[in-house]
Amino acid sequence: MAQIRIARRVLTECIAAMSFPILLLSLLVFPVSAPVVAETDRSRARWCGAETTPLKTTDHSWVQWVALRLRSRSMWRTDVPVLVTAALLSAWSLLVAFFGFIGAAVLVLSPVFWLFGIAAQVGPFTPESVGQTLLAVPAGIILGSVTTTALTGTSFLRDLFLRAFSRGRDPDLLAKLEELRTSRASLTAAFEFERQRIERDLHDGAQQELVAVVMRLGMLEAAATAAAADRERVVRLAREAQAHAERALARLRETVRDIHPRELSDLGLVAAVRELAARSPLRVELTSTGDDGQLSSPTATAVYFTVSEALTNISKHAGVGIARVDLRCATTDVHVRVQDDGVGGAAIDAGSGLAGLRERMRSVGGNIEILSPPGGGTQVVASAPSQPPW
């Protein structure tokens, strides 16, 4: 295994030596070439067994990733030094590989050249007899070994510089990493909260009604077999069973609508929000502008459930019967504001419905803000791009 890694390092150094002219030409398109060369060097290090982390994600093309990298301040602290180091070490590898391997080959083949009447010269050494050509063979083997060692050491030196330049802590990357960790934890809590809500709705709603239907049907069967004369009791039990079945069906429809409303898929965001306002126990003043035809399904779903959760919170906690919804759709983004004149004091708490909505909006590249001073009413303001960034 160690021999394979050494062979890989020598091979990559030979490739780097042959790529030295390309590295010089890449300086003409600096700084665009810096991220590409640095990411290539990180790939080289991983192939040689070094522990490095790729910066380019699979969901970005090279053009997109380089454009993002050029806007990052860390590029000047990591990628640019890696580019300069790669150019210098490639020049060194070119000299070592060219003179070392060619010289070693000439020395090893010196007896063959002597048979053809050629005294192959390597540096100051020129064989003058058959004995000297034979002594040149082990010297060539030693020179090849030294060249291999020098190229291997150069490869390790590349790794050393790569780790040194990548050791700087980028505040932007650290902040994004912490945000991703927090977002992942919040999403996990929000999904668990939603799963428990659906389970509770099914258990306390449709399941109880269906149990009542089963009981009524059993009583109905017993009454029907007991006495044919007791027709009034049979009819009453049948009506009760039908009523329970209808309520169970209504509860199931409400639960399914809370998971993903059909109006949103069939008619679009504006029509779904209008239907949501019509079903709300509040008097909702809805204002909508623009065309929602450009909105992606994830974005429309995130905005819809933001409005739904905001209206639910108003009916439960605001202490008012009126709410205002302002929905503005554009070709590039969508904005929504849900406002009331209630008691205020709302906040995004961990594990709450609003926390889950915030993470849902962030997942599509959007954001949500809560403006809720005590006694001053509440505003839920959300915005998102028409198409998610992924």
Coordinates of N, CA, C and O in Angstrom, one line a residue, residues 280-350:
S280 N -60.9 30.0 7.2 CA -60.4 30.5 8.5 C -61.5 31.0 9.3 O -62.5 31.7 8.8
P281 N -61.5 30.8 10.6 CA -62.5 31.4 11.5 C -62.4 32.9 11.6 O -63.3 33.6 12.1
L282 N -61.3 33.5 11.1 CA -61.1 34.9 11.2 C -61.7 35.6 9.9 O -62.0 34.9 8.9
R283 N -61.9 36.9 10.0 CA -62.3 37.6 8.8 C -61.0 38.1 8.2 O -60.3 39.0 8.8
V284 N -60.6 37.5 7.1 CA -59.3 37.7 6.5 C -59.5 38.7 5.3 O -60.3 38.5 4.4
E285 N -58.7 39.8 5.4 CA -58.7 40.7 4.3 C -57.5 40.4 3.4 O -56.3 40.7 3.8
L286 N -57.7 39.8 2.3 CA -56.6 39.3 1.4 C -56.4 40.2 0.2 O -57.3 40.6 -0.5
T287 N -55.1 40.6 0.0 CA -54.7 41.4 -1.1 C -53.6 40.6 -1.8 O -52.6 40.2 -1.2
S288 N -53.8 40.3 -3.1 CA -52.8 39.6 -3.9 C -52.6 40.3 -5.2 O -53.5 40.8 -5.9
T289 N -51.3 40.3 -5.6 CA -50.9 40.9 -6.8 C -49.9 40.0 -7.5 O -49.2 39.3 -6.9
G290 N -49.8 40.1 -8.8 CA -48.8 39.4 -9.6 C -49.3 38.0 -10.0 O -50.4 37.6 -9.6
D291 N -48.5 37.3 -10.7 CA -48.8 36.0 -11.3 C -48.0 34.9 -10.5 O -46.8 35.1 -10.4
D292 N -48.6 33.9 -10.0 CA -47.9 32.8 -9.3 C -47.5 31.7 -10.2 O -47.1 30.6 -9.7
G293 N -47.6 31.9 -11.5 CA -47.3 30.8 -12.4 C -45.8 30.5 -12.5 O -45.4 29.4 -12.9
Q294 N -44.9 31.4 -12.0 CA -43.5 31.2 -12.1 C -42.9 30.6 -10.8 O -41.8 30.2 -10.7
L295 N -43.8 30.4 -9.8 CA -43.3 29.8 -8.5 C -43.1 28.3 -8.6 O -44.0 27.6 -9.2
S296 N -42.0 27.9 -8.1 CA -41.8 26.4 -8.0 C -42.7 25.9 -6.9 O -43.2 26.6 -6.0
S297 N -42.9 24.5 -6.9 CA -43.8 23.9 -5.9 C -43.2 24.0 -4.5 O -44.0 24.3 -3.6
P298 N -41.9 23.8 -4.3 CA -41.4 24.0 -2.9 C -41.6 25.4 -2.4 O -41.9 25.6 -1.2
T299 N -41.4 26.4 -3.2 CA -41.5 27.8 -2.8 C -43.0 28.1 -2.4 O -43.3 28.7 -1.4
A300 N -43.9 27.7 -3.3 CA -45.3 27.9 -3.1 C -45.8 27.2 -1.8 O -46.6 27.8 -1.1
T301 N -45.3 26.0 -1.6 CA -45.7 25.2 -0.4 C -45.2 25.9 0.8 O -45.9 26.0 1.8
A302 N -44.0 26.4 0.8 CA -43.4 27.1 2.0 C -44.2 28.4 2.3 O -44.5 28.6 3.5
V303 N -44.6 29.1 1.3 CA -45.3 30.4 1.5 C -46.7 30.0 2.0 O -47.3 30.7 2.9
Y304 N -47.4 29.0 1.5 CA -48.7 28.6 1.9 C -48.8 28.3 3.3 O -49.6 28.8 4.1
F305 N -47.8 27.4 3.8 CA -47.9 27.0 5.2 C -47.5 28.1 6.1 O -47.8 28.1 7.3
T306 N -46.7 29.1 5.6 CA -46.4 30.3 6.4 C -47.7 31.0 6.7 O -48.0 31.5 7.9
V307 N -48.5 31.3 5.7 CA -49.8 32.0 5.9 C -50.7 31.1 6.8 O -51.4 31.7 7.7
S308 N -50.7 29.8 6.5 CA -51.6 29.0 7.3 C -51.3 29.0 8.8 O -52.1 29.2 9.7
E309 N -50.0 28.9 9.1 CA -49.6 28.9 10.5 C -49.8 30.3 11.2 O -50.2 30.3 12.3
A310 N -49.6 31.3 10.4 CA -49.8 32.7 10.9 C -51.3 32.9 11.3 O -51.6 33.4 12.3
L311 N -52.2 32.5 10.4 CA -53.6 32.6 10.6 C -54.0 31.8 11.8 O -54.9 32.2 12.6
T312 N -53.5 30.6 11.9 CA -53.8 29.7 13.1 C -53.4 30.4 14.4 O -54.1 30.4 15.4
N313 N -52.2 30.9 14.4 CA -51.7 31.6 15.6 C -52.5 32.8 16.0 O -52.7 33.1 17.2
I314 N -53.0 33.6 15.0 CA -53.8 34.7 15.2 C -55.1 34.3 15.9 O -55.6 34.9 16.9
S315 N -55.8 33.3 15.3 CA -57.0 32.8 15.9 C -56.9 32.3 17.3 O -57.8 32.3 18.1
K316 N -55.7 31.7 17.6 CA -55.5 31.1 18.9 C -55.0 32.1 20.0 O -55.4 32.0 21.2
H317 N -54.1 33.0 19.6 CA -53.4 33.8 20.6 C -53.6 35.3 20.5 O -53.3 36.0 21.5
A318 N -54.0 35.8 19.3 CA -54.0 37.3 19.2 C -55.2 38.0 19.9 O -55.1 39.2 20.2
G319 N -56.3 37.3 20.0 CA -57.4 37.9 20.7 C -58.2 38.8 19.8 O -58.9 39.7 20.3
V320 N -58.1 38.7 18.5 CA -58.8 39.5 17.5 C -59.5 38.6 16.5 O -59.2 37.4 16.4
G321 N -60.4 39.1 15.8 CA -61.1 38.4 14.8 C -60.8 38.8 13.4 O -61.5 38.3 12.4
I322 N -59.9 39.6 13.2 CA -59.5 40.1 11.8 C -58.0 40.0 11.6 O -57.2 40.2 12.5
A323 N -57.7 39.6 10.4 CA -56.3 39.5 9.9 C -56.2 40.0 8.5 O -57.2 40.0 7.8
R324 N -55.0 40.5 8.2 CA -54.8 41.0 6.9 C -53.6 40.2 6.2 O -52.6 40.1 6.9
V325 N -53.8 39.8 5.0 CA -52.8 39.1 4.2 C -52.5 39.8 3.0 O -53.4 40.1 2.2
D326 N -51.2 40.1 2.8 CA -50.8 40.8 1.5 C -49.8 39.9 0.8 O -48.7 39.6 1.3
L327 N -50.2 39.4 -0.3 CA -49.4 38.4 -1.1 C -49.0 39.1 -2.4 O -49.9 39.5 -3.2
R328 N -47.7 39.1 -2.7 CA -47.2 39.7 -3.9 C -46.3 38.7 -4.6 O -45.2 38.3 -4.0
C329 N -46.6 38.3 -5.8 CA -45.9 37.4 -6.6 C -45.2 38.1 -7.8 O -45.8 39.0 -8.4
A330 N -44.0 37.7 -8.1 CA -43.3 38.3 -9.2 C -42.6 37.1 -9.9 O -42.6 36.0 -9.5
T331 N -41.9 37.5 -11.0 CA -41.2 36.4 -11.8 C -40.0 35.9 -11.1 O -39.6 34.8 -11.3
T332 N -39.4 36.7 -10.2 CA -38.2 36.4 -9.5 C -38.4 36.0 -8.1 O -37.5 35.2 -7.6
D333 N -39.4 36.5 -7.4 CA -39.6 36.2 -6.0 C -41.0 36.3 -5.6 O -41.9 36.7 -6.4
V334 N -41.3 36.0 -4.3 CA -42.6 36.1 -3.8 C -42.5 36.7 -2.4 O -41.5 36.3 -1.6
H335 N -43.4 37.6 -2.0 CA -43.4 38.2 -0.7 C -44.8 38.1 -0.1 O -45.8 38.2 -0.8
V336 N -44.9 37.8 1.2 CA -46.2 37.7 1.9 C -46.1 38.4 3.3 O -45.0 38.3 3.9
R337 N -47.1 39.1 3.7 CA -47.2 39.7 5.0 C -48.5 39.3 5.6 O -49.6 39.6 5.0
V338 N -48.5 38.8 6.8 CA -49.7 38.5 7.6 C -49.7 39.3 8.8 O -48.8 39.2 9.6
Q339 N -50.7 40.1 9.0 CA -50.7 41.1 10.1 C -52.0 41.1 10.9 O -53.1 40.8 10.4
D340 N -51.9 41.4 12.2 CA -53.1 41.5 13.0 C -52.8 42.6 14.0 O -51.7 43.1 14.2
D341 N -53.9 43.0 14.7 CA -53.8 44.1 15.7 C -54.0 43.6 17.1 O -54.6 44.2 18.0
G342 N -53.5 42.3 17.3 CA -53.7 41.7 18.6 C -52.8 42.1 19.7 O -52.2 43.2 19.7
V343 N -52.6 41.1 20.6 CA -51.8 41.4 21.8 C -50.3 41.4 21.6 O -49.5 41.9 22.4
G344 N -49.8 40.8 20.5 CA -48.4 40.8 20.2 C -47.6 39.9 21.1 O -48.2 39.0 21.7
G345 N -46.3 40.1 21.1 CA -45.5 39.3 21.9 C -45.1 37.9 21.3 O -44.6 37.0 22.1
A346 N -45.4 37.7 20.1 CA -45.1 36.4 19.4 C -43.6 36.3 19.2 O -42.9 37.3 19.0
A347 N -43.0 35.1 19.2 CA -41.6 34.8 19.0 C -41.4 33.5 18.4 O -42.3 32.6 18.6
I348 N -40.3 33.3 17.7 CA -40.0 32.0 17.2 C -39.2 31.2 18.2 O -38.1 31.4 18.5
D349 N -39.9 30.2 18.8 CA -39.3 29.4 19.8 C -38.9 28.0 19.2 O -39.5 27.6 18.2
A350 N -37.9 27.4 19.8 CA -37.4 26.1 19.3 C -38.5 25.1 19.4 O -39.2 24.9 20.4

